[in-house]
Amino acid sequence: MAASTTPVDGQFWRSTLILRLQNRNKSESYAFKDLIAFHNRLFESSNALRAENLQLSVQNEKLRLEHSASTDKASSDNSGNGSSKSPNRNEKVQVLEQKLLSLQEELTEMHRRKGENAQQLVDLNLKLQEKERQLQSKEASFSECQAENSSLKRDIQDYQTNIKKLENLNQIIRDEYQANQLAFAALEEKLRKTQDENRLLVERLVRYKSKDADKMNEDNENFLSGGSHNTTSSLLHTIDGLFSRKKQAKVQKELEDAAKESRAVSPESTFGDRGDLGANPFFASNVPSKAISKFEAHDQEINAVKWSSLERLVATGGADRKVKLWDISKGGQHESKGVLVGSNAAVMSIDFDSTGSLILGASNDFATRVWTVSDHRLRVISSEHSGNLRTFLCVEMGEREKRARGGFISRRFPLRAAPAGAATRCWSQLSPPPAAAGSSWVCRRRQSYVLSSVR
Amino acid sequence: MANDREVLREIWDGRVPVCFQLDSSEVNGLQAPDPYYLMVPRLSYFPLVTDKVRRHFQRYIHPDKHDAEMWVDFNGQPLKWHYPIGVLFDLHIPEISLPWCLTIHFDKFPEAELLHCSSREAVESYFMSCIKEADVLKHRSQVVSNMQKKDHNQLWLGLQNDKFDQFWAVNRKLMEVGSDETFKYIPFRLYQGDEPFIQRLVKPVTEEGQRKTLFQFLQEIYAENASKVKVTTHGVEPPSDTPLQWMSEHLSYPDNFLHLCVAF
């Protein structure tokens, strides 16, 4: 293809190349080809001749040896037998004997081979028989397999027909179901219609009944008035009078109602009636103007006050490092219930737990303490706050997991806006809860925190 | 496709006269053996043609060395058996006077320079691997891998027995071109003195889709030195406007490579 597609000017390089190749062959091979072929032939023939020469010389040597042997024999025979042909015959006999020997050897070899072949034949026969037996067994198994196959096929057919039957049955049942459904829908529709009709009828009946009753009433009244004025002229008058009286009564009633209402709502009447304060809803609450009880709780300023949630008990925390409990259940009197000591600096904030059995105080000594209310004993000290506790914004104690959580928040900021370093801190596992307060330690509220704030 | 039978035939018939002589130091006997003259095909390999030579010289060497591997040198330079004879001849062409006198050795195998060639099978496997490599470059190996074992055998036997028709019946398939009328890449090897040969990926067409000539190809390899380069293959200098694709199809050695000898 390359040659055929090359353009005409391309032929130039091609012809140049061919010319060069031909020149090359001329100078490299044609010049030497015959010479070397001739050399090779000479070489071969000289080799052959040399080999032949060698063979001939060997033969020559052998013949010479034989000749010398035969001349020796001849000379010895000459003396004994005198016949010159005996060596020749002797030689012949020897050759024949040799031939015989070799033939015999061949014969024995053949015999041996025959025996071997017979043995092989027997072996092969045996093998053949075995193979046939195998074949038979294979055929038997094959036919068995076929039988099995056909029976399986029959089974499959059976199953298929079965399936078809069941499908038909299924179809029939479905059809029936559908028909029933349709019938049911129709019946339902009918039922609804009937109910509607029934309702209409009942309504109509009621209307008729009421109409009847009205008519009866009217008849009765007519009858009564008719009893006092027997004449027909007076009947008209009475009907007229009846209507007017009815109207009059109605108007009068309306007027009464209106008067009553205006009296109840009228502002002048309320302002005019100032003495009746208790009855007026606008003045239901009032600001206490007088203290029931007043007492000096602490030596120094009071920082925190908290009501117990259960008893009428008040706890106060003061700058004198004490938390005090007061019973104010007896009206104007106060009674000290106990002094809770332990803080090393001013108590800034306090709180009861939800059961009222524990009280928690946060102090300026960076610690928070928990006391039991019943025996005033200090239960827990936690001094994890590194800042200055100022106020508990809210304190709630006790929780499911028996731990209190606390956090700093700065004075007025909500918990979330607290600076990162003062974020809510968790006090893990304040302590094992005191035995006495064990049950009250658990709070029913879902979340509880001990929160304190720090500057 | 390669169908320029005239060129192919000329290439196939290229032969060189060689005179083999036994190294005089290895002669074991009184008489030095006669030199042995032989016409060897350029496309063949030395192990394929030196059986007779070996038999001739075996008689004259020491009996211990009878089974030793035979190797050949020219002017004291061992010849690599795995290069085609034509390449070896072209490489030494300036020093050669015909006939090419080579020296036969049975002793002191130059392990550093030559590979051992234990048998003809070694040559065959090397030859076949060259063909496969060339086909990878030309057709991404699609042709060789689709061939049957008997085709491979036919290639090898064609080369071994110097049967042009037998060889080209199969080799024709290897020279077939695809839809774009060219090979993917041209399998070639550039020899330059004693240096290792150069082999690169070269496409047979230029970027504009034109067929490359030999000169363009040399420019690609040697840049501005291209005009000084003298390329010899098969004992001749191909004209510099010969298309590269045509060269690959027609001037490749039986191993499907273009063996180009370069001189400056």
mmCIF file with all atom_site columns, N, CA and C in Angstrom, chain A residues 1-6 9 12-14 16-18 20-22 24-25 27-30 32-33 36-37 39-40 43-44 47 50, chain B residues 1 3-4 6-7 10 14-17 35-39 42 56 59 89 98-99 181 234 236-239 241-243 246 249:
data_model
loop_
_atom_site.group_PDB
_atom_site.id
_atom_site.type_symbol
_atom_site.label_atom_id
_atom_site.label_alt_id
_atom_site.label_comp_id
_atom_site.label_asym_id
_atom_site.label_entity_id
_atom_site.label_seq_id
_atom_site.pdbx_PDB_ins_code
_atom_site.Cartn_x
_atom_site.Cartn_y
_atom_site.Cartn_z
_atom_site.occupancy
_atom_site.B_iso_or_equiv
_atom_site.pdbx_formal_charge
_atom_site.auth_seq_id
_atom_site.auth_comp_id
_atom_site.auth_asym_id
_atom_site.auth_atom_id
_atom_site.pdbx_PDB_model_num
ATOM 1   N N  . MET A 1 1   ? 0.831  -1.189  0.000  1.00 0.00 ? 1   MET A N  1
ATOM 2   C CA . MET A 1 1   ? 0.000  0.000   0.000  1.00 0.00 ? 1   MET A CA 1
ATOM 3   C C  . MET A 1 1   ? 0.877  1.254   0.000  1.00 0.00 ? 1   MET A C  1
ATOM 4   N N  . ALA A 1 2   ? 1.940  1.204   0.785  1.00 0.00 ? 2   ALA A N  1
ATOM 5   C CA . ALA A 1 2   ? 2.807  2.362   0.880  1.00 0.00 ? 2   ALA A CA 1
ATOM 6   C C  . ALA A 1 2   ? 3.380  2.695   -0.482 1.00 0.00 ? 2   ALA A C  1
ATOM 7   N N  . ALA A 1 3   ? 3.780  1.661   -1.182 1.00 0.00 ? 3   ALA A N  1
ATOM 8   C CA . ALA A 1 3   ? 4.392  1.893   -2.485 1.00 0.00 ? 3   ALA A CA 1
ATOM 9   C C  . ALA A 1 3   ? 3.347  2.413   -3.460 1.00 0.00 ? 3   ALA A C  1
ATOM 10  N N  . SER A 1 4   ? 2.158  1.865   -3.384 1.00 0.00 ? 4   SER A N  1
ATOM 11  C CA . SER A 1 4   ? 1.141  2.256   -4.347 1.00 0.00 ? 4   SER A CA 1
ATOM 12  C C  . SER A 1 4   ? 0.653  3.676   -4.086 1.00 0.00 ? 4   SER A C  1
ATOM 13  N N  . THR A 1 5   ? 0.669  4.125   -2.821 1.00 0.00 ? 5   THR A N  1
ATOM 14  C CA . THR A 1 5   ? 0.128  5.452   -2.534 1.00 0.00 ? 5   THR A CA 1
ATOM 15  C C  . THR A 1 5   ? 1.198  6.530   -2.666 1.00 0.00 ? 5   THR A C  1
ATOM 16  N N  . THR A 1 6   ? 2.460  6.159   -2.819 1.00 0.00 ? 6   THR A N  1
ATOM 17  C CA . THR A 1 6   ? 3.480  7.204   -2.913 1.00 0.00 ? 6   THR A CA 1
ATOM 18  C C  . THR A 1 6   ? 3.317  7.950   -4.225 1.00 0.00 ? 6   THR A C  1
ATOM 19  N N  . ASP A 1 9   ? 6.814  11.713  -7.503 1.00 0.00 ? 9   ASP A N  1
ATOM 20  C CA . ASP A 1 9   ? 8.160  12.159  -7.133 1.00 0.00 ? 9   ASP A CA 1
ATOM 21  C C  . ASP A 1 9   ? 8.749  11.279  -6.055 1.00 0.00 ? 9   ASP A C  1
ATOM 22  N N  . PHE A 1 12  ? 11.393 8.482   -6.857 1.00 0.00 ? 12  PHE A N  1
ATOM 23  C CA . PHE A 1 12  ? 12.811 8.760   -6.997 1.00 0.00 ? 12  PHE A CA 1
ATOM 24  C C  . PHE A 1 12  ? 13.607 8.160   -5.842 1.00 0.00 ? 12  PHE A C  1
ATOM 25  N N  . TRP A 1 13  ? 13.117 8.440   -4.604 1.00 0.00 ? 13  TRP A N  1
ATOM 26  C CA . TRP A 1 13  ? 13.857 7.875   -3.470 1.00 0.00 ? 13  TRP A CA 1
ATOM 27  C C  . TRP A 1 13  ? 13.802 6.376   -3.481 1.00 0.00 ? 13  TRP A C  1
ATOM 28  N N  . ARG A 1 14  ? 12.657 5.873   -3.957 1.00 0.00 ? 14  ARG A N  1
ATOM 29  C CA . ARG A 1 14  ? 12.517 4.426   -3.961 1.00 0.00 ? 14  ARG A CA 1
ATOM 30  C C  . ARG A 1 14  ? 13.504 3.805   -4.943 1.00 0.00 ? 14  ARG A C  1
ATOM 31  N N  . THR A 1 16  ? 16.232 5.119   -5.993 1.00 0.00 ? 16  THR A N  1
ATOM 32  C CA . THR A 1 16  ? 17.582 5.294   -5.456 1.00 0.00 ? 16  THR A CA 1
ATOM 33  C C  . THR A 1 16  ? 17.897 4.187   -4.463 1.00 0.00 ? 16  THR A C  1
ATOM 34  N N  . LEU A 1 17  ? 16.932 3.957   -3.593 1.00 0.00 ? 17  LEU A N  1
ATOM 35  C CA . LEU A 1 17  ? 17.143 2.951   -2.547 1.00 0.00 ? 17  LEU A CA 1
ATOM 36  C C  . LEU A 1 17  ? 17.366 1.587   -3.167 1.00 0.00 ? 17  LEU A C  1
ATOM 37  N N  . ILE A 1 18  ? 16.532 1.266   -4.159 1.00 0.00 ? 18  ILE A N  1
ATOM 38  C CA . ILE A 1 18  ? 16.670 -0.065  -4.775 1.00 0.00 ? 18  ILE A CA 1
ATOM 39  C C  . ILE A 1 18  ? 18.019 -0.193  -5.460 1.00 0.00 ? 18  ILE A C  1
ATOM 40  N N  . ARG A 1 20  ? 20.737 1.330   -4.694 1.00 0.00 ? 20  ARG A N  1
ATOM 41  C CA . ARG A 1 20  ? 21.788 1.181   -3.680 1.00 0.00 ? 20  ARG A CA 1
ATOM 42  C C  . ARG A 1 20  ? 21.787 -0.234  -3.121 1.00 0.00 ? 20  ARG A C  1
ATOM 43  N N  . LEU A 1 21  ? 20.570 -0.749  -2.896 1.00 0.00 ? 21  LEU A N  1
ATOM 44  C CA . LEU A 1 21  ? 20.499 -2.115  -2.360 1.00 0.00 ? 21  LEU A CA 1
ATOM 45  C C  . LEU A 1 21  ? 21.103 -3.101  -3.347 1.00 0.00 ? 21  LEU A C  1
ATOM 46  N N  . GLN A 1 22  ? 20.780 -2.873  -4.611 1.00 0.00 ? 22  GLN A N  1
ATOM 47  C CA . GLN A 1 22  ? 21.305 -3.798  -5.618 1.00 0.00 ? 22  GLN A CA 1
ATOM 48  C C  . GLN A 1 22  ? 22.821 -3.707  -5.680 1.00 0.00 ? 22  GLN A C  1
ATOM 49  N N  . ARG A 1 24  ? 24.728 -2.821  -3.313 1.00 0.00 ? 24  ARG A N  1
ATOM 50  C CA . ARG A 1 24  ? 25.243 -3.462  -2.108 1.00 0.00 ? 24  ARG A CA 1
ATOM 51  C C  . ARG A 1 24  ? 25.331 -4.958  -2.318 1.00 0.00 ? 24  ARG A C  1
ATOM 52  N N  . ASN A 1 25  ? 24.226 -5.518  -2.792 1.00 0.00 ? 25  ASN A N  1
ATOM 53  C CA . ASN A 1 25  ? 24.225 -6.971  -2.979 1.00 0.00 ? 25  ASN A CA 1
ATOM 54  C C  . ASN A 1 25  ? 25.300 -7.388  -3.980 1.00 0.00 ? 25  ASN A C  1
ATOM 55  N N  . SER A 1 27  ? 28.147 -5.837  -4.585 1.00 0.00 ? 27  SER A N  1
ATOM 56  C CA . SER A 1 27  ? 29.507 -5.751  -4.082 1.00 0.00 ? 27  SER A CA 1
ATOM 57  C C  . SER A 1 27  ? 29.718 -6.711  -2.918 1.00 0.00 ? 27  SER A C  1
ATOM 58  N N  . GLU A 1 28  ? 28.668 -6.902  -2.099 1.00 0.00 ? 28  GLU A N  1
ATOM 59  C CA . GLU A 1 28  ? 28.901 -7.696  -0.893 1.00 0.00 ? 28  GLU A CA 1
ATOM 60  C C  . GLU A 1 28  ? 28.697 -9.173  -1.131 1.00 0.00 ? 28  GLU A C  1
ATOM 61  N N  . SER A 1 29  ? 27.638 -9.498  -1.848 1.00 0.00 ? 29  SER A N  1
ATOM 62  C CA . SER A 1 29  ? 27.352 -10.927 -1.895 1.00 0.00 ? 29  SER A CA 1
ATOM 63  C C  . SER A 1 29  ? 27.666 -11.586 -3.242 1.00 0.00 ? 29  SER A C  1
ATOM 64  N N  . TYR A 1 30  ? 27.314 -10.927 -4.350 1.00 0.00 ? 30  TYR A N  1
ATOM 65  C CA . TYR A 1 30  ? 27.493 -11.646 -5.616 1.00 0.00 ? 30  TYR A CA 1
ATOM 66  C C  . TYR A 1 30  ? 28.969 -11.936 -5.875 1.00 0.00 ? 30  TYR A C  1
ATOM 67  N N  . PHE A 1 32  ? 31.180 -12.663 -3.818 1.00 0.00 ? 32  PHE A N  1
ATOM 68  C CA . PHE A 1 32  ? 31.744 -13.717 -2.991 1.00 0.00 ? 32  PHE A CA 1
ATOM 69  C C  . PHE A 1 32  ? 30.932 -14.999 -3.010 1.00 0.00 ? 32  PHE A C  1
ATOM 70  N N  . LYS A 1 33  ? 29.726 -14.878 -3.525 1.00 0.00 ? 33  LYS A N  1
ATOM 71  C CA . LYS A 1 33  ? 28.793 -15.982 -3.405 1.00 0.00 ? 33  LYS A CA 1
ATOM 72  C C  . LYS A 1 33  ? 29.347 -17.263 -3.998 1.00 0.00 ? 33  LYS A C  1
ATOM 73  N N  . ILE A 1 36  ? 32.504 -18.583 -2.299 1.00 0.00 ? 36  ILE A N  1
ATOM 74  C CA . ILE A 1 36  ? 32.292 -19.239 -1.004 1.00 0.00 ? 36  ILE A CA 1
ATOM 75  C C  . ILE A 1 36  ? 31.538 -20.546 -1.200 1.00 0.00 ? 36  ILE A C  1
ATOM 76  N N  . ALA A 1 37  ? 30.610 -20.544 -2.157 1.00 0.00 ? 37  ALA A N  1
ATOM 77  C CA . ALA A 1 37  ? 29.914 -21.797 -2.431 1.00 0.00 ? 37  ALA A CA 1
ATOM 78  C C  . ALA A 1 37  ? 30.918 -22.866 -2.862 1.00 0.00 ? 37  ALA A C  1
ATOM 79  N N  . HIS A 1 39  ? 34.094 -22.892 -2.241 1.00 0.00 ? 39  HIS A N  1
ATOM 80  C CA . HIS A 1 39  ? 34.910 -23.228 -1.063 1.00 0.00 ? 39  HIS A CA 1
ATOM 81  C C  . HIS A 1 39  ? 34.188 -24.239 -0.171 1.00 0.00 ? 39  HIS A C  1
ATOM 82  N N  . ASN A 1 40  ? 32.907 -23.956 0.019  1.00 0.00 ? 40  ASN A N  1
ATOM 83  C CA . ASN A 1 40  ? 32.147 -24.863 0.886  1.00 0.00 ? 40  ASN A CA 1
ATOM 84  C C  . ASN A 1 40  ? 32.096 -26.253 0.284  1.00 0.00 ? 40  ASN A C  1
ATOM 85  N N  . PHE A 1 43  ? 35.324 -27.848 0.709  1.00 0.00 ? 43  PHE A N  1
ATOM 86  C CA . PHE A 1 43  ? 35.469 -28.182 2.117  1.00 0.00 ? 43  PHE A CA 1
ATOM 87  C C  . PHE A 1 43  ? 34.753 -29.499 2.409  1.00 0.00 ? 43  PHE A C  1
ATOM 88  N N  . GLU A 1 44  ? 33.491 -29.540 1.940  1.00 0.00 ? 44  GLU A N  1
ATOM 89  C CA . GLU A 1 44  ? 32.683 -30.737 2.160  1.00 0.00 ? 44  GLU A CA 1
ATOM 90  C C  . GLU A 1 44  ? 33.388 -31.953 1.580  1.00 0.00 ? 44  GLU A C  1
ATOM 91  N N  . ASN A 1 47  ? 36.369 -32.948 3.387  1.00 0.00 ? 47  ASN A N  1
ATOM 92  C CA . ASN A 1 47  ? 35.988 -33.622 4.619  1.00 0.00 ? 47  ASN A CA 1
ATOM 93  C C  . ASN A 1 47  ? 35.557 -35.055 4.343  1.00 0.00 ? 47  ASN A C  1
ATOM 94  N N  . ARG A 1 50  ? 38.398 -37.148 3.392  1.00 0.00 ? 50  ARG A N  1
ATOM 95  C CA . ARG A 1 50  ? 39.231 -37.459 4.558  1.00 0.00 ? 50  ARG A CA 1
ATOM 96  C C  . ARG A 1 50  ? 38.595 -38.600 5.367  1.00 0.00 ? 50  ARG A C  1
ATOM 97  N N  . MET B 2 1   ? 0.534  -0.854  3.953  1.00 0.00 ? 1   MET B N  1
ATOM 98  C CA . MET B 2 1   ? 0.990  -2.247  4.111  1.00 0.00 ? 1   MET B CA 1
ATOM 99  C C  . MET B 2 1   ? 2.204  -2.487  3.217  1.00 0.00 ? 1   MET B C  1
ATOM 100 N N  . ASN B 2 3   ? 3.968  -4.025  0.626  1.00 0.00 ? 3   ASN B N  1
ATOM 101 C CA . ASN B 2 3   ? 3.779  -4.912  -0.517 1.00 0.00 ? 3   ASN B CA 1
ATOM 102 C C  . ASN B 2 3   ? 4.731  -4.586  -1.664 1.00 0.00 ? 3   ASN B C  1
ATOM 103 N N  . ASP B 2 4   ? 5.756  -3.830  -1.355 1.00 0.00 ? 4   ASP B N  1
ATOM 104 C CA . ASP B 2 4   ? 6.749  -3.547  -2.389 1.00 0.00 ? 4   ASP B CA 1
ATOM 105 C C  . ASP B 2 4   ? 7.736  -4.718  -2.412 1.00 0.00 ? 4   ASP B C  1
ATOM 106 N N  . GLU B 2 6   ? 9.689  -6.018  -4.446 1.00 0.00 ? 6   GLU B N  1
ATOM 107 C CA . GLU B 2 6   ? 11.032 -5.900  -5.006 1.00 0.00 ? 6   GLU B CA 1
ATOM 108 C C  . GLU B 2 6   ? 12.028 -5.503  -3.912 1.00 0.00 ? 6   GLU B C  1
ATOM 109 N N  . VAL B 2 7   ? 11.608 -4.472  -3.137 1.00 0.00 ? 7   VAL B N  1
ATOM 110 C CA . VAL B 2 7   ? 12.490 -4.000  -2.074 1.00 0.00 ? 7   VAL B CA 1
ATOM 111 C C  . VAL B 2 7   ? 12.646 -5.088  -1.019 1.00 0.00 ? 7   VAL B C  1
ATOM 112 N N  . GLU B 2 10  ? 15.021 -7.737  -2.106 1.00 0.00 ? 10  GLU B N  1
ATOM 113 C CA . GLU B 2 10  ? 16.420 -7.298  -2.092 1.00 0.00 ? 10  GLU B CA 1
ATOM 114 C C  . GLU B 2 10  ? 16.949 -7.317  -0.663 1.00 0.00 ? 10  GLU B C  1
ATOM 115 N N  . GLY B 2 14  ? 19.945 -9.949  1.236  1.00 0.00 ? 14  GLY B N  1
ATOM 116 C CA . GLY B 2 14  ? 21.225 -9.382  1.622  1.00 0.00 ? 14  GLY B CA 1
ATOM 117 C C  . GLY B 2 14  ? 22.074 -10.385 2.403  1.00 0.00 ? 14  GLY B C  1
ATOM 118 N N  . ARG B 2 15  ? 23.270 -10.601 1.947  1.00 0.00 ? 15  ARG B N  1
ATOM 119 C CA . ARG B 2 15  ? 24.171 -11.554 2.591  1.00 0.00 ? 15  ARG B CA 1
ATOM 120 C C  . ARG B 2 15  ? 25.552 -10.931 2.716  1.00 0.00 ? 15  ARG B C  1
ATOM 121 N N  . VAL B 2 16  ? 26.293 -11.387 3.700  1.00 0.00 ? 16  VAL B N  1
ATOM 122 C CA . VAL B 2 16  ? 27.675 -10.914 3.798  1.00 0.00 ? 16  VAL B CA 1
ATOM 123 C C  . VAL B 2 16  ? 28.616 -12.114 3.832  1.00 0.00 ? 16  VAL B C  1
ATOM 124 N N  . PRO B 2 17  ? 29.742 -11.997 3.148  1.00 0.00 ? 17  PRO B N  1
ATOM 125 C CA . PRO B 2 17  ? 30.734 -13.078 3.188  1.00 0.00 ? 17  PRO B CA 1
ATOM 126 C C  . PRO B 2 17  ? 31.539 -12.970 4.476  1.00 0.00 ? 17  PRO B C  1
ATOM 127 N N  . PRO B 2 35  ? 40.682 -21.607 7.656  1.00 0.00 ? 35  PRO B N  1
ATOM 128 C CA . PRO B 2 35  ? 39.544 -20.716 7.906  1.00 0.00 ? 35  PRO B CA 1
ATOM 129 C C  . PRO B 2 35  ? 38.296 -21.238 7.214  1.00 0.00 ? 35  PRO B C  1
ATOM 130 N N  . TYR B 2 36  ? 37.165 -20.864 7.757  1.00 0.00 ? 36  TYR B N  1
ATOM 131 C CA . TYR B 2 36  ? 35.896 -21.355 7.219  1.00 0.00 ? 36  TYR B CA 1
ATOM 132 C C  . TYR B 2 36  ? 35.140 -20.166 6.648  1.00 0.00 ? 36  TYR B C  1
ATOM 133 N N  . TYR B 2 37  ? 34.805 -20.259 5.373  1.00 0.00 ? 37  TYR B N  1
ATOM 134 C CA . TYR B 2 37  ? 34.111 -19.148 4.709  1.00 0.00 ? 37  TYR B CA 1
ATOM 135 C C  . TYR B 2 37  ? 32.631 -19.465 4.645  1.00 0.00 ? 37  TYR B C  1
ATOM 136 N N  . LEU B 2 38  ? 31.817 -18.413 4.805  1.00 0.00 ? 38  LEU B N  1
ATOM 137 C CA . LEU B 2 38  ? 30.366 -18.634 4.812  1.00 0.00 ? 38  LEU B CA 1
ATOM 138 C C  . LEU B 2 38  ? 29.669 -17.354 4.348  1.00 0.00 ? 38  LEU B C  1
ATOM 139 N N  . MET B 2 39  ? 28.592 -17.543 3.551  1.00 0.00 ? 39  MET B N  1
ATOM 140 C CA . MET B 2 39  ? 27.728 -16.404 3.262  1.00 0.00 ? 39  MET B CA 1
ATOM 141 C C  . MET B 2 39  ? 26.630 -16.408 4.338  1.00 0.00 ? 39  MET B C  1
ATOM 142 N N  . ARG B 2 42  ? 22.042 -11.283 6.175  1.00 0.00 ? 42  ARG B N  1
ATOM 143 C CA . ARG B 2 42  ? 22.114 -10.092 7.034  1.00 0.00 ? 42  ARG B CA 1
ATOM 144 C C  . ARG B 2 42  ? 21.013 -10.105 8.099  1.00 0.00 ? 42  ARG B C  1
ATOM 145 N N  . HIS B 2 56  ? 33.246 -27.578 12.674 1.00 0.00 ? 56  HIS B N  1
ATOM 146 C CA . HIS B 2 56  ? 34.539 -27.573 12.000 1.00 0.00 ? 56  HIS B CA 1
ATOM 147 C C  . HIS B 2 56  ? 35.669 -27.331 12.992 1.00 0.00 ? 56  HIS B C  1
ATOM 148 N N  . ARG B 2 59  ? 37.139 -29.735 16.355 1.00 0.00 ? 59  ARG B N  1
ATOM 149 C CA . ARG B 2 59  ? 38.184 -30.775 16.273 1.00 0.00 ? 59  ARG B CA 1
ATOM 150 C C  . ARG B 2 59  ? 39.540 -30.260 16.708 1.00 0.00 ? 59  ARG B C  1
ATOM 151 N N  . PHE B 2 89  ? 27.351 -5.812  11.104 1.00 0.00 ? 89  PHE B N  1
ATOM 152 C CA . PHE B 2 89  ? 28.191 -5.506  9.950  1.00 0.00 ? 89  PHE B CA 1
ATOM 153 C C  . PHE B 2 89  ? 28.220 -4.003  9.693  1.00 0.00 ? 89  PHE B C  1
ATOM 154 N N  . LEU B 2 98  ? 36.161 -6.796  2.851  1.00 0.00 ? 98  LEU B N  1
ATOM 155 C CA . LEU B 2 98  ? 35.482 -8.065  2.563  1.00 0.00 ? 98  LEU B CA 1
ATOM 156 C C  . LEU B 2 98  ? 36.497 -9.117  2.155  1.00 0.00 ? 98  LEU B C  1
ATOM 157 N N  . PRO B 2 99  ? 36.326 -10.367 2.447  1.00 0.00 ? 99  PRO B N  1
ATOM 158 C CA . PRO B 2 99  ? 35.301 -10.859 3.349  1.00 0.00 ? 99  PRO B CA 1
ATOM 159 C C  . PRO B 2 99  ? 35.559 -10.443 4.793  1.00 0.00 ? 99  PRO B C  1
ATOM 160 N N  . GLU B 2 181 ? -3.936 4.589   8.460  1.00 0.00 ? 181 GLU B N  1
ATOM 161 C CA . GLU B 2 181 ? -2.908 4.316   7.467  1.00 0.00 ? 181 GLU B CA 1
ATOM 162 C C  . GLU B 2 181 ? -1.490 4.401   7.995  1.00 0.00 ? 181 GLU B C  1
ATOM 163 N N  . HIS B 2 234 ? 20.889 -1.768  6.496  1.00 0.00 ? 234 HIS B N  1
ATOM 164 C CA . HIS B 2 234 ? 21.009 -2.798  5.468  1.00 0.00 ? 234 HIS B CA 1
ATOM 165 C C  . HIS B 2 234 ? 22.178 -2.510  4.534  1.00 0.00 ? 234 HIS B C  1
ATOM 166 N N  . VAL B 2 236 ? 23.057 0.237   3.242  1.00 0.00 ? 236 VAL B N  1
ATOM 167 C CA . VAL B 2 236 ? 22.879 1.356   2.329  1.00 0.00 ? 236 VAL B CA 1
ATOM 168 C C  . VAL B 2 236 ? 22.428 2.570   3.114  1.00 0.00 ? 236 VAL B C  1
ATOM 169 N N  . GLU B 2 237 ? 22.555 3.718   2.429  1.00 0.00 ? 237 GLU B N  1
ATOM 170 C CA . GLU B 2 237 ? 22.123 4.961   3.043  1.00 0.00 ? 237 GLU B CA 1
ATOM 171 C C  . GLU B 2 237 ? 20.784 5.317   2.429  1.00 0.00 ? 237 GLU B C  1
ATOM 172 N N  . PRO B 2 238 ? 19.674 5.235   3.137  1.00 0.00 ? 238 PRO B N  1
ATOM 173 C CA . PRO B 2 238 ? 18.397 5.567   2.515  1.00 0.00 ? 238 PRO B CA 1
ATOM 174 C C  . PRO B 2 238 ? 18.330 7.065   2.225  1.00 0.00 ? 238 PRO B C  1
ATOM 175 N N  . PRO B 2 239 ? 17.718 7.472   1.093  1.00 0.00 ? 239 PRO B N  1
ATOM 176 C CA . PRO B 2 239 ? 17.590 8.906   0.787  1.00 0.00 ? 239 PRO B CA 1
ATOM 177 C C  . PRO B 2 239 ? 16.833 9.607   1.912  1.00 0.00 ? 239 PRO B C  1
ATOM 178 N N  . ASP B 2 241 ? 14.651 11.818  1.990  1.00 0.00 ? 241 ASP B N  1
ATOM 179 C CA . ASP B 2 241 ? 13.219 12.110  1.848  1.00 0.00 ? 241 ASP B CA 1
ATOM 180 C C  . ASP B 2 241 ? 12.382 10.840  1.870  1.00 0.00 ? 241 ASP B C  1
ATOM 181 N N  . THR B 2 242 ? 12.972 9.722   2.254  1.00 0.00 ? 242 THR B N  1
ATOM 182 C CA . THR B 2 242 ? 12.190 8.489   2.342  1.00 0.00 ? 242 THR B CA 1
ATOM 183 C C  . THR B 2 242 ? 11.177 8.620   3.486  1.00 0.00 ? 242 THR B C  1
ATOM 184 N N  . PRO B 2 243 ? 9.882  8.301   3.238  1.00 0.00 ? 243 PRO B N  1
ATOM 185 C CA . PRO B 2 243 ? 8.903  8.398   4.335  1.00 0.00 ? 243 PRO B CA 1
ATOM 186 C C  . PRO B 2 243 ? 9.226  7.388   5.439  1.00 0.00 ? 243 PRO B C  1
ATOM 187 N N  . TRP B 2 246 ? 7.016  4.212   5.484  1.00 0.00 ? 246 TRP B N  1
ATOM 188 C CA . TRP B 2 246 ? 7.414  3.255   4.449  1.00 0.00 ? 246 TRP B CA 1
ATOM 189 C C  . TRP B 2 246 ? 8.665  2.514   4.875  1.00 0.00 ? 246 TRP B C  1
ATOM 190 N N  . GLU B 2 249 ? 7.839  -0.122  7.301  1.00 0.00 ? 249 GLU B N  1
ATOM 191 C CA . GLU B 2 249 ? 7.189  -1.276  6.696  1.00 0.00 ? 249 GLU B CA 1
ATOM 192 C C  . GLU B 2 249 ? 8.152  -2.137  5.891  1.00 0.00 ? 249 GLU B C  1
#
